[in-house]
Coordinates of N, CA and C in Angstrom, one line a residue:
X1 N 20.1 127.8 82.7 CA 18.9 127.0 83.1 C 19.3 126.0 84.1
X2 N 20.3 125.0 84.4 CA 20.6 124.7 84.9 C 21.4 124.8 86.2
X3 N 21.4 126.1 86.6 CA 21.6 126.7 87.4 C 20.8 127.1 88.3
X4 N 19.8 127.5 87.3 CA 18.4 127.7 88.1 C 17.9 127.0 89.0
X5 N 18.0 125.4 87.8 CA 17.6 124.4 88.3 C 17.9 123.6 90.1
X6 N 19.1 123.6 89.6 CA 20.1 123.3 90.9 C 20.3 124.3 92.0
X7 N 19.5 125.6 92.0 CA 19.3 126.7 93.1 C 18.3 126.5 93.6
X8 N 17.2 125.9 92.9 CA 15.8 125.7 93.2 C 15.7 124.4 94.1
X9 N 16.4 123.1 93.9 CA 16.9 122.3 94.2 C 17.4 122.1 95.8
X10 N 18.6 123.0 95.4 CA 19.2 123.8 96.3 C 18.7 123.9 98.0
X11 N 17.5 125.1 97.3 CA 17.0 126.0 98.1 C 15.6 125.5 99.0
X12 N 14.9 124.5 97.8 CA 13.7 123.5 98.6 C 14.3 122.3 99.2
X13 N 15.1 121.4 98.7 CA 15.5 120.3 99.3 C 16.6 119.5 100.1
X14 N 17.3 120.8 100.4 CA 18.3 120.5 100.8 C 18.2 120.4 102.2
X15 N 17.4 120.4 103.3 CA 17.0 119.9 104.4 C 16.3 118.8 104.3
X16 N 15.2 118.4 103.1 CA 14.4 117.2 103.2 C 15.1 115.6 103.1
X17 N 14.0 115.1 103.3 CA 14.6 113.6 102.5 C 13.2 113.5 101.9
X18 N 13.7 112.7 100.7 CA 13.3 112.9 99.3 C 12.9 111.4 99.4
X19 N 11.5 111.1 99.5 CA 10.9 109.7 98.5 C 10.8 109.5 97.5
X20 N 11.3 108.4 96.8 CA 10.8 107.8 95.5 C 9.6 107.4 94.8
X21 N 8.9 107.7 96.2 CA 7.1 107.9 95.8 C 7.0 109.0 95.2
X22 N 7.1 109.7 95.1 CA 7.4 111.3 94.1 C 7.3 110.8 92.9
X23 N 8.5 110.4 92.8 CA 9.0 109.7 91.1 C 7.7 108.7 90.6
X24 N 7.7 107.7 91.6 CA 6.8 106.8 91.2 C 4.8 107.5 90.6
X25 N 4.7 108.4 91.6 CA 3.7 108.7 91.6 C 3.4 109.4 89.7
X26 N 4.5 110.2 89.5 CA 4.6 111.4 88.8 C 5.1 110.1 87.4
X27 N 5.6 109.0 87.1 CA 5.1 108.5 86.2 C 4.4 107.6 86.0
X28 N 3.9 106.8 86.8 CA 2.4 105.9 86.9 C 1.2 107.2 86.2
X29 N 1.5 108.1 86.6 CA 0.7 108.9 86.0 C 0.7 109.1 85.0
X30 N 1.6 109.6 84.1 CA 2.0 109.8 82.9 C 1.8 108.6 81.8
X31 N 2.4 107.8 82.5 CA 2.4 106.2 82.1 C 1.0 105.7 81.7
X32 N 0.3 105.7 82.8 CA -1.4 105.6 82.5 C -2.3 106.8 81.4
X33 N -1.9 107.6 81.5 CA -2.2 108.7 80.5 C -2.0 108.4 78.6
X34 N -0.6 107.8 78.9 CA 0.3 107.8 77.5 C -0.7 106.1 76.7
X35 N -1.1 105.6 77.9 CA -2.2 104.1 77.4 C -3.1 105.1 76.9
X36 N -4.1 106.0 77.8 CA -5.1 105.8 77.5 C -5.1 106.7 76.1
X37 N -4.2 107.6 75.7 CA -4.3 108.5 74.6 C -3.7 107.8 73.2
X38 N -2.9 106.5 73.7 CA -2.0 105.7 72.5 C -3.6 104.8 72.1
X39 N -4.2 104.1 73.0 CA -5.5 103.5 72.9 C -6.1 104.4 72.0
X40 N -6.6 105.6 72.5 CA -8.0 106.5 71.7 C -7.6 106.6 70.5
X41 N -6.1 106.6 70.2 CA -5.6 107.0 68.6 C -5.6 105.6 68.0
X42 N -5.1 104.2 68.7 CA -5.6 103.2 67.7 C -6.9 103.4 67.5
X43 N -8.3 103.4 68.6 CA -8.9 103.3 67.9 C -9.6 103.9 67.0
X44 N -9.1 104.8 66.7 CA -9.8 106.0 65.4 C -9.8 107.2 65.9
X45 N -9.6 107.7 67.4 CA -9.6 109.2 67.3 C -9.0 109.8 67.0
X46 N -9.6 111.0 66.9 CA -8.4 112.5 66.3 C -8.8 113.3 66.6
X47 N -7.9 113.8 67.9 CA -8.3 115.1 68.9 C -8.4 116.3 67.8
X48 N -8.5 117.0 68.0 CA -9.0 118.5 67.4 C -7.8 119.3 68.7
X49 N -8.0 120.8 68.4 CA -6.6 121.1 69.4 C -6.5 121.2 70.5
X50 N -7.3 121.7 70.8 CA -7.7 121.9 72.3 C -7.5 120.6 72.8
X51 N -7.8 119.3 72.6 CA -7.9 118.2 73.2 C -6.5 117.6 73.0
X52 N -5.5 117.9 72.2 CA -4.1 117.3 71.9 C -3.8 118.6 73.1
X53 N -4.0 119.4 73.2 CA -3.3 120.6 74.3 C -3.4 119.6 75.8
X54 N -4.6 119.2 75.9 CA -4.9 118.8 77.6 C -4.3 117.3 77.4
X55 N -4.0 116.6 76.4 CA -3.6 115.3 76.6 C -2.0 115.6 76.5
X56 N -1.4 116.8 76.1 CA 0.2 116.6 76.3 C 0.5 117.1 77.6
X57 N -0.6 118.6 78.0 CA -0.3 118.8 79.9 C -0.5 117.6 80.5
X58 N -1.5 116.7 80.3 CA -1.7 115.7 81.3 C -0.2 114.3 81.3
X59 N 0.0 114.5 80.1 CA 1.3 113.5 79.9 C 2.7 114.7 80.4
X60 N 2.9 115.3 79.8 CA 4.0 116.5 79.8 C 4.8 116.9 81.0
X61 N 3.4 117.4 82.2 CA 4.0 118.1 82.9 C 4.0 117.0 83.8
X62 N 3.5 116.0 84.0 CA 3.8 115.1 85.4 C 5.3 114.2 85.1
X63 N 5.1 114.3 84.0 CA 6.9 114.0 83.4 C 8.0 114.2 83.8
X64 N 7.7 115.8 82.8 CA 8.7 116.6 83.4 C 9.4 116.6 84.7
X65 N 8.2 117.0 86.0 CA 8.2 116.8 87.3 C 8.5 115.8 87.9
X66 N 8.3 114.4 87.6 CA 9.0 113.3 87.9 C 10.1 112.8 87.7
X67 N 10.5 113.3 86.6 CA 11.9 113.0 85.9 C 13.1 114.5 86.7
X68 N 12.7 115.4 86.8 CA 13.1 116.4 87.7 C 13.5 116.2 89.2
X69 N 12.4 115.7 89.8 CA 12.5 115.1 90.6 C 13.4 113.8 91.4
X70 N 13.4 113.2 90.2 CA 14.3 111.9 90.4 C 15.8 112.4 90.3
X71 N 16.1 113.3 89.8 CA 17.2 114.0 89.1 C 17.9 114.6 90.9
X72 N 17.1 115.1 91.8 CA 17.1 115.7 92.9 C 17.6 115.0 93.5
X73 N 16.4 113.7 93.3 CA 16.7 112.5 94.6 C 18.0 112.4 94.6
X74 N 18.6 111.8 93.3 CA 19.4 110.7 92.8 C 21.0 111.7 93.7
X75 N 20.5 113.2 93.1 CA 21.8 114.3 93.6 C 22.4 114.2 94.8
X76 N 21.2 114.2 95.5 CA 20.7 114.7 97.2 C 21.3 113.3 97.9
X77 N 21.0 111.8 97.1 CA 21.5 110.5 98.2 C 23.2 110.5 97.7
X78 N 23.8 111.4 97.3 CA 25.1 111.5 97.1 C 25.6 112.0 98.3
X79 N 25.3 112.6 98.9 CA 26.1 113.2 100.6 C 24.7 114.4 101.0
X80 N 25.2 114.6 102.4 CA 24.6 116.0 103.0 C 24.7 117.1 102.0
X81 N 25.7 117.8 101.6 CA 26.2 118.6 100.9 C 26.3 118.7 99.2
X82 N 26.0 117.1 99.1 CA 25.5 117.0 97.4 C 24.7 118.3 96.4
X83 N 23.7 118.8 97.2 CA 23.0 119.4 96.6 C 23.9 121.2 96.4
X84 N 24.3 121.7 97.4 CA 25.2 122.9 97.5 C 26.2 122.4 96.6
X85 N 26.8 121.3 96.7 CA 28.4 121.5 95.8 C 27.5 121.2 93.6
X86 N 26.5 120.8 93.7 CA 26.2 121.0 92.5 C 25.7 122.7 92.1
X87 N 24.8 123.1 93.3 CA 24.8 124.3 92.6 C 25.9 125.3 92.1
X88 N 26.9 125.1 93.0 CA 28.1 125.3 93.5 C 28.6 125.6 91.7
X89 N 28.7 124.0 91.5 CA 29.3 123.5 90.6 C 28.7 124.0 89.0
X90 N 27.6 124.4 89.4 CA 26.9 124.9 88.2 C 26.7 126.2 87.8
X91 N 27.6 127.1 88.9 CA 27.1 128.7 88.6 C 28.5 129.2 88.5
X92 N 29.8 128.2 88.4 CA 30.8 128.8 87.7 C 30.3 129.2 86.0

């Protein structure tokens, strides 16, 4: 999995330069999300399933994606070549 990760990586960002508006964006999001659903449960609700399904995609995946992302950034401001010598480094 990690290999994957770091080919994918790899393969999209290794020409870019990477903003931390990404990151920021992807958990302001989540972050706002995790209020409004910690709020609805103090005050008495109780999702039924379908509605815990759309409140962990809405928390979950912009997470995941930001925290992924940061993980890129953070690789990528290590040198030009940061990103190749991790994949590098990950498919022994």
């Amino acid at each position: 999995m990690k290999a994957a990760f770091w080919r994918f990586a790899h393969k999209h960002y290794h020409s870019k330069s990477l903003s931390s508006l990404t990151d920021i964006a992807a958990l302001t999001w989540t972050l706002f999300f995790v209020l409004v659903y910690s709020t609805a449960l103090l005050a008495g609700w109780s999702p039924n399933v379908s509605e815990a399904m759309v409140g962990v995609s809405l928390i979950g995946v912009p997470l995941t994606f930001g925290i992924a992302h940061r993980r890129i950034r953070l690789e990528a401001s290590k040198g030009p070549t940061a990103l190749y010598r991790k994949r590098m480094e990950t498919n022994r």
